[in-house]
Coordinates of N, CA and C in Angstrom, one line a residue:
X1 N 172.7 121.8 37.7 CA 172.1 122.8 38.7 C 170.8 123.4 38.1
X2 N 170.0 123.2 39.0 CA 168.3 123.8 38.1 C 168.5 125.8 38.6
X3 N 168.1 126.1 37.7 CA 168.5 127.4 37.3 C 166.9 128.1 38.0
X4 N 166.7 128.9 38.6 CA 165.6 129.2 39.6 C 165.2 130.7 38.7
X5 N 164.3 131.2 38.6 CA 163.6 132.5 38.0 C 163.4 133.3 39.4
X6 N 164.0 134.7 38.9 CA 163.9 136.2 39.7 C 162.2 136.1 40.3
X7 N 162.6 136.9 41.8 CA 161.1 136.7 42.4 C 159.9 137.3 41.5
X8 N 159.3 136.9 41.4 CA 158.1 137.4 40.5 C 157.4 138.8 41.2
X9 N 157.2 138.6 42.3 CA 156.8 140.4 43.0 C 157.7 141.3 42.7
X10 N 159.2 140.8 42.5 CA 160.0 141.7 43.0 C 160.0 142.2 41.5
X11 N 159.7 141.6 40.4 CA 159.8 141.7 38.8 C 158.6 142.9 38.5
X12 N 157.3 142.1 39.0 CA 156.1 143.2 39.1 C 156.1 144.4 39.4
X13 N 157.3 144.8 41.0 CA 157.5 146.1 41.0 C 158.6 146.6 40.3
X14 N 159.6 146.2 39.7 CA 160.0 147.2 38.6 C 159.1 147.4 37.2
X15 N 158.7 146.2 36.8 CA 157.1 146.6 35.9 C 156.6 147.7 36.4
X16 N 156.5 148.4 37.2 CA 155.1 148.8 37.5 C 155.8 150.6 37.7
X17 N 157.6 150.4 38.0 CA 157.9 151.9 38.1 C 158.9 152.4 37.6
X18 N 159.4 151.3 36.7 CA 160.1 151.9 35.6 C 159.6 152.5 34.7
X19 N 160.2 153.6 33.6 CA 160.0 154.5 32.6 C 160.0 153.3 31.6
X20 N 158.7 153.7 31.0 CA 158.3 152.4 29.4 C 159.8 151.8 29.0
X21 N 160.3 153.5 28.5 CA 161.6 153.1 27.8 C 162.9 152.2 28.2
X22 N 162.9 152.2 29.8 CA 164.0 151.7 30.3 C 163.5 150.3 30.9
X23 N 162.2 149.9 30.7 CA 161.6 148.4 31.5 C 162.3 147.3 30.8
X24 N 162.1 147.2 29.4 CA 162.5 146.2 29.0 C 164.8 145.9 29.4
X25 N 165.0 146.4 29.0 CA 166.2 146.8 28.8 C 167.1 146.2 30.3
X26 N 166.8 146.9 31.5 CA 166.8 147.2 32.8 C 166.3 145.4 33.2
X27 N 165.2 145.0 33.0 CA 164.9 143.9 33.4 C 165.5 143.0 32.7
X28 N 166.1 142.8 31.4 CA 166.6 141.9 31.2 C 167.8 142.2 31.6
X29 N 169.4 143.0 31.7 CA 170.0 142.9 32.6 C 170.6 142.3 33.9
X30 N 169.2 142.8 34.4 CA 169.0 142.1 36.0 C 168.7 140.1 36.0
X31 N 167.7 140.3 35.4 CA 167.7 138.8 34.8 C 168.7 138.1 34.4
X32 N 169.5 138.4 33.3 CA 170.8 138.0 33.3 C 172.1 137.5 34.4
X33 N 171.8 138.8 35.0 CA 172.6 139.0 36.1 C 172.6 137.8 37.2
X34 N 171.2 138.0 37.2 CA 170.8 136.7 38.7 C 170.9 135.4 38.2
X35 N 171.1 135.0 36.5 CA 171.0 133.9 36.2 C 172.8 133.5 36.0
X36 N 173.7 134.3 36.5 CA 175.2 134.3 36.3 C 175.2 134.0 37.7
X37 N 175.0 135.0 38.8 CA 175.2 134.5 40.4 C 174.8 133.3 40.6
X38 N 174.3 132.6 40.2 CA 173.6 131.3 40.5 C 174.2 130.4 40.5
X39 N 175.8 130.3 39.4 CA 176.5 129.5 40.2 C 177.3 129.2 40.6
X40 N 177.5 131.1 41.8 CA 178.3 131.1 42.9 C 177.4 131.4 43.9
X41 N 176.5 131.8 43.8 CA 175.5 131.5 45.2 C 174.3 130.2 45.8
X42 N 174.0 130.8 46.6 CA 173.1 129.9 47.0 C 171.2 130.6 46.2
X43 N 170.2 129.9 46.1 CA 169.1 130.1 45.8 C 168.6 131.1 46.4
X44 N 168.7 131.1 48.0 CA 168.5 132.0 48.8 C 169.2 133.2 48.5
X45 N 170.1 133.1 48.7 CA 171.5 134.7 48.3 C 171.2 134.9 47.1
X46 N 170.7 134.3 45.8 CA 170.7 135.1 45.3 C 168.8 135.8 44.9
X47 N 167.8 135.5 45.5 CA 166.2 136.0 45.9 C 166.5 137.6 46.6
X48 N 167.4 137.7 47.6 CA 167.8 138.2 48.4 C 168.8 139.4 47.5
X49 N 169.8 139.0 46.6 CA 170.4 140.0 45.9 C 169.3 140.5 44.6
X50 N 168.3 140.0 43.9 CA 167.6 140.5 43.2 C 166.6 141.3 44.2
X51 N 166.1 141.2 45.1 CA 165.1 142.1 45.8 C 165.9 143.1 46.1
X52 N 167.1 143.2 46.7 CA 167.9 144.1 46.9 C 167.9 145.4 45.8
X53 N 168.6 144.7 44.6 CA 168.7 145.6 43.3 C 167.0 145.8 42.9
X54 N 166.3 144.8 43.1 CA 164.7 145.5 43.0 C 164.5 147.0 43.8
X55 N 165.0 146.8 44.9 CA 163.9 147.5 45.8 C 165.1 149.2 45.6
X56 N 166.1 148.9 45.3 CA 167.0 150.2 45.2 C 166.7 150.8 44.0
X57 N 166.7 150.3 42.5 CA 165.8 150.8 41.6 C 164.5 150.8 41.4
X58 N 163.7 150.6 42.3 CA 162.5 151.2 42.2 C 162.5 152.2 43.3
X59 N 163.3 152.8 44.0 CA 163.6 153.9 45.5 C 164.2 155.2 43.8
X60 N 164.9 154.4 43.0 CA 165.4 155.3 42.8 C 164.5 156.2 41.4
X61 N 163.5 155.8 40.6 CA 162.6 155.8 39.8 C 161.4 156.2 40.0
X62 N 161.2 155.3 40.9 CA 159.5 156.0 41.9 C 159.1 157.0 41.9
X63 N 160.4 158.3 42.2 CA 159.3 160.0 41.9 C 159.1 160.4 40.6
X64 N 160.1 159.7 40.2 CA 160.2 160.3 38.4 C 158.8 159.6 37.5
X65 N 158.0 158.5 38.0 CA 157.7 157.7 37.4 C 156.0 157.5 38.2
X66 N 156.3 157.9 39.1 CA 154.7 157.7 40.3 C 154.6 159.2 40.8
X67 N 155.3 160.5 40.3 CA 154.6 161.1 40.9 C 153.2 161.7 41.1
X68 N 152.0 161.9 40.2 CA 150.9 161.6 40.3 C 150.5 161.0 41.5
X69 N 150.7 159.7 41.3 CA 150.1 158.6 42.5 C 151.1 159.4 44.3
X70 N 152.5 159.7 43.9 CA 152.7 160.3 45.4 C 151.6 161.0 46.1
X71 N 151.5 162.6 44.9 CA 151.0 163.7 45.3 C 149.3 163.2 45.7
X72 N 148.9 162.6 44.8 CA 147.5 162.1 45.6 C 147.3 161.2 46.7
X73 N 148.1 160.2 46.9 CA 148.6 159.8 48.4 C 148.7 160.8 49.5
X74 N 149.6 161.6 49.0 CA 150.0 162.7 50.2 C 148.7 163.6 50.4
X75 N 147.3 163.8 49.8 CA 147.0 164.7 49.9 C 145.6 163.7 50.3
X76 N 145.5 162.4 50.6 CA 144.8 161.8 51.2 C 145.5 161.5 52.8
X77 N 146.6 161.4 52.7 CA 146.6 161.0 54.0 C 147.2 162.4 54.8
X78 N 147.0 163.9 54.4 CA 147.1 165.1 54.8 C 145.8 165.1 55.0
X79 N 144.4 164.8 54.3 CA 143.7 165.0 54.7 C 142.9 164.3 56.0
X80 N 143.6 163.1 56.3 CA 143.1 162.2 57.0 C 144.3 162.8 58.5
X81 N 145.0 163.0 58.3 CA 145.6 163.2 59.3 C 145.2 165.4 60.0
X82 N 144.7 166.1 58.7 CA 144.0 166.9 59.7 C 142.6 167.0 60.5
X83 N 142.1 165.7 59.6 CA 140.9 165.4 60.5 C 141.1 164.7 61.8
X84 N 142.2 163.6 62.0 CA 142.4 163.2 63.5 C 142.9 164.3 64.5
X85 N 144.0 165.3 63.8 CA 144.0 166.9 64.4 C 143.0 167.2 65.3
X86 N 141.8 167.6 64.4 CA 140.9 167.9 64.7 C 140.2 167.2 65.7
X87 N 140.3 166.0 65.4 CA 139.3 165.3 66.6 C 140.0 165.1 67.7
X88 N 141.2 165.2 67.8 CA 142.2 165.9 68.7 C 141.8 166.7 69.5
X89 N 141.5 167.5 69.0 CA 141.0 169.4 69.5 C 140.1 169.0 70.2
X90 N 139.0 168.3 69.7 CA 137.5 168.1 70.1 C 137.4 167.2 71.2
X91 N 138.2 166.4 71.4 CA 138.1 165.6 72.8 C 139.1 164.0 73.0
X92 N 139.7 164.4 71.9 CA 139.8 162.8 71.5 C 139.5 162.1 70.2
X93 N 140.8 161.5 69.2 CA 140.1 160.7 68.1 C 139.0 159.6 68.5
X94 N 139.5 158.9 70.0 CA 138.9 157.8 69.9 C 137.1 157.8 70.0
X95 N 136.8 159.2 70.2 CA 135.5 159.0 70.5 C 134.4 159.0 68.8
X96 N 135.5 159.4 68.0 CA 135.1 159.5 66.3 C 135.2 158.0 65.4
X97 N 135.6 157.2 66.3 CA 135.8 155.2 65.9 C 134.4 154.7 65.8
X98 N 133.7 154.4 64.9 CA 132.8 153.6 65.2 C 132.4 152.6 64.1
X99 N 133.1 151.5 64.4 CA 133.0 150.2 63.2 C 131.6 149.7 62.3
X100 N 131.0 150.3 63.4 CA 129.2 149.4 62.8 C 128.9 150.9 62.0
X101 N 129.0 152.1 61.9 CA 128.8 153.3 61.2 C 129.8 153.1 59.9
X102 N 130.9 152.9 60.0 CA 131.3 152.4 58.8 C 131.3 151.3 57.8
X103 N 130.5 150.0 58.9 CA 130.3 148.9 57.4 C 128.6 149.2 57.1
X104 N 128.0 150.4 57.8 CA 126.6 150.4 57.0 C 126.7 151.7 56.0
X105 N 127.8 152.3 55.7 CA 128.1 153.0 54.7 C 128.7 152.6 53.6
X106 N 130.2 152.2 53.7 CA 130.8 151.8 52.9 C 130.7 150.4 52.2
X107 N 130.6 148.8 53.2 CA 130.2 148.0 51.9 C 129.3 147.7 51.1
X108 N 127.7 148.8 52.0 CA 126.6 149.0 50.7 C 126.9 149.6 49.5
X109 N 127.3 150.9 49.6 CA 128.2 151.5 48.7 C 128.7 151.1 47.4
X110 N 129.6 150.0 47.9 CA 130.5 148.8 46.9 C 129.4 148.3 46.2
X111 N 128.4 147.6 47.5 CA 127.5 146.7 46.5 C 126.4 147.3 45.6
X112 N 126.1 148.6 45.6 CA 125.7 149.5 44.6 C 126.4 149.6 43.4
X113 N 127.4 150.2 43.6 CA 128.7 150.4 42.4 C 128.8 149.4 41.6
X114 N 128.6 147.7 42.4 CA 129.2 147.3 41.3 C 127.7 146.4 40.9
X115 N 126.7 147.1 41.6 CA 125.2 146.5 40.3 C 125.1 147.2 39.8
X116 N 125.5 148.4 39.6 CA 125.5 149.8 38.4 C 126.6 149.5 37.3
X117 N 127.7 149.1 38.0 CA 128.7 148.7 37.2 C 129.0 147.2 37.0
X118 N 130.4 146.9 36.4 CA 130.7 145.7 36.5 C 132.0 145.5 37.4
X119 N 132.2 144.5 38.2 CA 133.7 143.8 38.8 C 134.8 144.9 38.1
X120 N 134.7 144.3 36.6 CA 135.8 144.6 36.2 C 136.2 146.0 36.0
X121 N 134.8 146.9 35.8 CA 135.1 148.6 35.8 C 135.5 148.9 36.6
X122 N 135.2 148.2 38.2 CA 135.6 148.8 39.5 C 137.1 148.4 39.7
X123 N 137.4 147.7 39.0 CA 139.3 146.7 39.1 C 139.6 148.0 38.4
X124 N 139.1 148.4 37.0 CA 140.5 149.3 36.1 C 139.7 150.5 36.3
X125 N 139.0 151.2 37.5 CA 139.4 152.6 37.7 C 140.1 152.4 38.8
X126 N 140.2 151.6 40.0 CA 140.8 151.7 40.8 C 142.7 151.4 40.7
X127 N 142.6 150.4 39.3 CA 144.0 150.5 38.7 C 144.4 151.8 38.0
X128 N 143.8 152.3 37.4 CA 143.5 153.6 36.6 C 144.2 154.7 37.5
X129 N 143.6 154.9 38.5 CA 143.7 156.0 39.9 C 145.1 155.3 40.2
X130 N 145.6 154.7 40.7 CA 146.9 154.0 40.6 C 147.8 154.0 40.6
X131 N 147.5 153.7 38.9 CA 148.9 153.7 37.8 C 149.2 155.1 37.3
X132 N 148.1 156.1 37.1 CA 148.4 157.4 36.5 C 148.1 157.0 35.1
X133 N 147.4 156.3 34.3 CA 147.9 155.8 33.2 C 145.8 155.0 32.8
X134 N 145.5 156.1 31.7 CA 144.3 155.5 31.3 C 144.5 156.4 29.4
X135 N 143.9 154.6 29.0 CA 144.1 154.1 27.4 C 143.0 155.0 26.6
X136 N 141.5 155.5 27.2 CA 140.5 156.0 25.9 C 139.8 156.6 27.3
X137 N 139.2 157.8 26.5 CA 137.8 158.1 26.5 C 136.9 157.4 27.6
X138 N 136.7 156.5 26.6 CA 135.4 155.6 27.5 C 135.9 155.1 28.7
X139 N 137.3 154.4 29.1 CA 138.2 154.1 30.1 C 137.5 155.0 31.6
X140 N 138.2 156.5 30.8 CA 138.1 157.3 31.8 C 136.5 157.7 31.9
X141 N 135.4 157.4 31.1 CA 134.0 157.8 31.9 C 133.2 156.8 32.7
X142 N 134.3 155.3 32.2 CA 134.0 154.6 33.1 C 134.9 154.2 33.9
X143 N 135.3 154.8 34.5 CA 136.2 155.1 35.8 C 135.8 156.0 36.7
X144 N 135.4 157.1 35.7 CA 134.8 158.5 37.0 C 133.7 158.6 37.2
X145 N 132.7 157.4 36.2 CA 131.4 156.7 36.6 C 131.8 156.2 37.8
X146 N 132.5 154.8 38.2 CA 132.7 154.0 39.4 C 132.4 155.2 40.7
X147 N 133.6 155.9 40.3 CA 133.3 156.6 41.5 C 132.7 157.7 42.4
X148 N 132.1 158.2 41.0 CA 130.9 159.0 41.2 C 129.9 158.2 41.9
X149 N 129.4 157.0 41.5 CA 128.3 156.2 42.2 C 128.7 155.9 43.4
X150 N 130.1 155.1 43.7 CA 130.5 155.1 45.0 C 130.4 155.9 46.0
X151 N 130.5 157.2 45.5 CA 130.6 158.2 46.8 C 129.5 158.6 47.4
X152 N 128.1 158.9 45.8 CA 126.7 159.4 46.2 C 126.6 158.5 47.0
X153 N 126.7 156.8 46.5 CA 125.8 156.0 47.2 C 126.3 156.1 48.6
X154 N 127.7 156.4 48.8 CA 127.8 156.0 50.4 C 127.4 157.3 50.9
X155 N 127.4 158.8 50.5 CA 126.4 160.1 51.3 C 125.0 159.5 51.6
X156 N 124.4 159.2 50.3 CA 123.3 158.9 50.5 C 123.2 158.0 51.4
X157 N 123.5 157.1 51.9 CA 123.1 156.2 52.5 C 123.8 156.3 53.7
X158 N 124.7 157.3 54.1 CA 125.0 158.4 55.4 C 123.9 158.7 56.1
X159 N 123.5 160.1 54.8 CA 121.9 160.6 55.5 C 120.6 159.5 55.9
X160 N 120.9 158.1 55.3 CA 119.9 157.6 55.5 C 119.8 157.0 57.0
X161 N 121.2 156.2 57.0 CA 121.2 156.0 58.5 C 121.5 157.0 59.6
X162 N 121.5 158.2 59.3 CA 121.4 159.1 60.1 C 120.1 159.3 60.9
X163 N 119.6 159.2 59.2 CA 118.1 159.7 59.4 C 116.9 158.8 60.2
X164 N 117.9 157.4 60.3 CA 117.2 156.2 60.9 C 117.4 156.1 62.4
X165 N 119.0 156.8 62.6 CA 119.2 156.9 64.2 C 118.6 158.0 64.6
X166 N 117.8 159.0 63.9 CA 117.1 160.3 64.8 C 115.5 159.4 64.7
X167 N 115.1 158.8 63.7 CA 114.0 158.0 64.4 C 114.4 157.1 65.5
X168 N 115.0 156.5 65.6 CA 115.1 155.6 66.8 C 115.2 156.0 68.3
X169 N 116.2 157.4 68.1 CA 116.0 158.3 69.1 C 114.8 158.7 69.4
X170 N 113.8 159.2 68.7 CA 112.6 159.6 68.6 C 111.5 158.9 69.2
X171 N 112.2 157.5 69.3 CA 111.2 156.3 70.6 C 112.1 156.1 71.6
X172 N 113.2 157.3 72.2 CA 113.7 156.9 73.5 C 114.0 158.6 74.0
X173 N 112.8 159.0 73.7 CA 113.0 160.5 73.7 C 113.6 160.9 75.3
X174 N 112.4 160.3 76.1 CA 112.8 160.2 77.5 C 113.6 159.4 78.2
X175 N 114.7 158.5 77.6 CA 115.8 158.4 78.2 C 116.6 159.3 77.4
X176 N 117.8 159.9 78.3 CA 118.6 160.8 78.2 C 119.9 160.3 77.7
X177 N 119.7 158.6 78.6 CA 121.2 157.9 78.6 C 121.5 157.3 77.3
X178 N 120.3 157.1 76.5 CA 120.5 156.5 75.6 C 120.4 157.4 74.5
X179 N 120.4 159.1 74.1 CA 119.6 159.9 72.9 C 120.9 160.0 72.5
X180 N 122.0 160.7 73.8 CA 123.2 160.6 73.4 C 124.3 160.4 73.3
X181 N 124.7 158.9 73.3 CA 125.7 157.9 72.8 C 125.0 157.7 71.2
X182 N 123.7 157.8 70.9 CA 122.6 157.3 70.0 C 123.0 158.2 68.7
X183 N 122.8 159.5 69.1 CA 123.1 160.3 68.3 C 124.6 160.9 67.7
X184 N 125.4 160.4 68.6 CA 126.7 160.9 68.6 C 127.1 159.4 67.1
X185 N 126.3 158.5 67.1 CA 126.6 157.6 66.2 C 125.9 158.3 64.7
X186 N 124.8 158.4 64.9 CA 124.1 158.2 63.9 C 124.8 159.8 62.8
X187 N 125.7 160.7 63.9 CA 126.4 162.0 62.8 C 127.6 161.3 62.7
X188 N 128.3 160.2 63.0 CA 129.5 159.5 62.5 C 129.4 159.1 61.2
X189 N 128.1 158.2 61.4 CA 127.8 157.9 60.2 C 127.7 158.4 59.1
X190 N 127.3 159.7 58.8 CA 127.5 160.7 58.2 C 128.6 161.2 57.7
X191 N 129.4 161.4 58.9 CA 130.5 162.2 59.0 C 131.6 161.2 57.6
X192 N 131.2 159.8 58.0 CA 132.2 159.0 57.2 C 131.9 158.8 56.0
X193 N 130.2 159.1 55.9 CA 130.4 159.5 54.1 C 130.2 160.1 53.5
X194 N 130.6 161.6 54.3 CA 130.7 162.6 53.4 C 133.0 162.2 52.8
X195 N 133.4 162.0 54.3 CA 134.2 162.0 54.0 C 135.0 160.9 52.6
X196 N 134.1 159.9 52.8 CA 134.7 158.8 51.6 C 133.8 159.4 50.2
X197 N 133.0 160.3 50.1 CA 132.4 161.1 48.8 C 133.7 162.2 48.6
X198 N 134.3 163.0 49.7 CA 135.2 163.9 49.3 C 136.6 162.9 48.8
X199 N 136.8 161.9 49.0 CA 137.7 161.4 48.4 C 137.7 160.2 47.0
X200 N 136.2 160.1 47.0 CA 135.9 159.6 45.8 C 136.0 161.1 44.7
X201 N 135.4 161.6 45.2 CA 135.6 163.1 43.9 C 136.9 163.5 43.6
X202 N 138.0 163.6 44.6 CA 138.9 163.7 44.2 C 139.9 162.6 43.2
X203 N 138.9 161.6 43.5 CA 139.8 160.6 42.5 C 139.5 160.4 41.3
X204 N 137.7 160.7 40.9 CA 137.4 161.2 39.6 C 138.1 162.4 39.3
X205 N 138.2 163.2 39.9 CA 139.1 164.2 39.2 C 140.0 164.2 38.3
X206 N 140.8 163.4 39.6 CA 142.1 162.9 39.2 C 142.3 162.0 37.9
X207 N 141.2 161.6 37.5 CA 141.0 160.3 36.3 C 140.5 161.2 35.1
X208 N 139.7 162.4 35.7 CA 139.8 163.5 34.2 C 140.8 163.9 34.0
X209 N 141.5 164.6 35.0 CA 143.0 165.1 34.4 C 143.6 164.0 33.5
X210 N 144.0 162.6 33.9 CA 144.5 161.8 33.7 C 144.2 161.9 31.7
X211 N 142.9 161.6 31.5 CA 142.1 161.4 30.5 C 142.5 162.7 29.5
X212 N 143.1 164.0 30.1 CA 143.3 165.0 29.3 C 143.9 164.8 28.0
X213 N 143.6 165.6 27.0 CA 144.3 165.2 26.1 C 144.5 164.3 25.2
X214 N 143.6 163.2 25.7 CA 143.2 161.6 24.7 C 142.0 162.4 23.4
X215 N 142.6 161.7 22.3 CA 142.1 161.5 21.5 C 140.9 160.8 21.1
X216 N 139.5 161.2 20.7 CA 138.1 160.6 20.6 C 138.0 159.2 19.9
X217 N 139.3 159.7 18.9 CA 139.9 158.1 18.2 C 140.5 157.2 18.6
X218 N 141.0 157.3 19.6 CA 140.8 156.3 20.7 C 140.1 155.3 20.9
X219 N 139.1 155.9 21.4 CA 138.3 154.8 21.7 C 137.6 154.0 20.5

């Protein structure tokens, strides 16, 4: 009988929220375990009994082990949900949607960040922010570099196309029908990057706290 290896995602997420102490220990166990069922089950039954016991110890570990990552989740998508609130109030989310306002913000943005930076600084602060979990010094100034650039550059380049839809307006002064649908875009644009700067700052933040405490010898 060929002997089949534990799903590999389902291995990564206990990696990823088990306590240091109890990873090794815990996964081999389980490992063990699925390589004993194997030959009273089927391949299938037993993918299906490892994700099982995956997904119930990592339900059961996850606060103790990710709360960091909870609390800043939650206080991103509190934030994002009292802004639809709001646009609620105001007439409607749907009239605050506007897809072409957001890709002239945010993937210039990126492509700033990462000619300032490298690929790879933008992979380990955004792992960084994450995992709760950064190694030196330098780690964390290049990490709350990434996203200090990311945020200016997407304000800045808010106010720019803002500043591009009030000229444009500016040659259709006397149509009425067009100033404002025109303009109602060109403060979206804005609106979306101030808002991705307020959540870039809170994620450097988050990467100083993180950083507290590290040693200069570290690095």
């Amino acid at each position: 009988m060929n002997k089949c290896s534990p799903p590999r995602i389902a291995e990564a997420l206990l990696e990823k929220v088990l306590p240091a102490d109890l990873k090794e220990p815990l996964l081999g166990d389980l490992e063990e375990e699925f390589q004993q069922i194997q030959f009273n089950q089927s391949k299938q039954a037993c993918q299906i009994w490892y994700w099982r016991q995956a997904l119930l110890t990592s339900f059961h570990y996850f606060n103790q082990t990710q709360k960091a990552l909870i609390m800043f989740a939650f206080s991103v998508l509190f934030f994002v949900a009292l802004t639809i609130f709001a646009m609620e109030l105001s007439g409607g989310a749907s009239m605050f949607f506007d897809v072409p306002s957001l890709i002239l913000t945010l993937p210039p943005a990126l492509v700033f960040t990462l000619a300032v930076s490298t690929p790879g600084n933008v992979k380990q602060a955004f792992s960084c922010l994450f995992s709760g979990h950064v190694d030196s010094l330098r780690q964390v100034k290049s990490s709350v570099m990434v996203f200090d650039v990311l945020g200016t550059s997407c304000l800045w380049l808010g106010a720019l196309m803002t500043l591009l839809g009030w000229v444009a307006m500016g040659s259709h002064i006397e149509d009425v029908a067009i100033i404002g649908p025109a303009f109602a875009v060109s403060i979206l644009t804005l609106l979306y990057a101030m808002g991705v700067k307020l959540v870039c700052y809170v994620a450097a933040q988050r990467i100083n706290y993180l950083g507290q405490g590290l040693s200069p010898n570290l690095d």
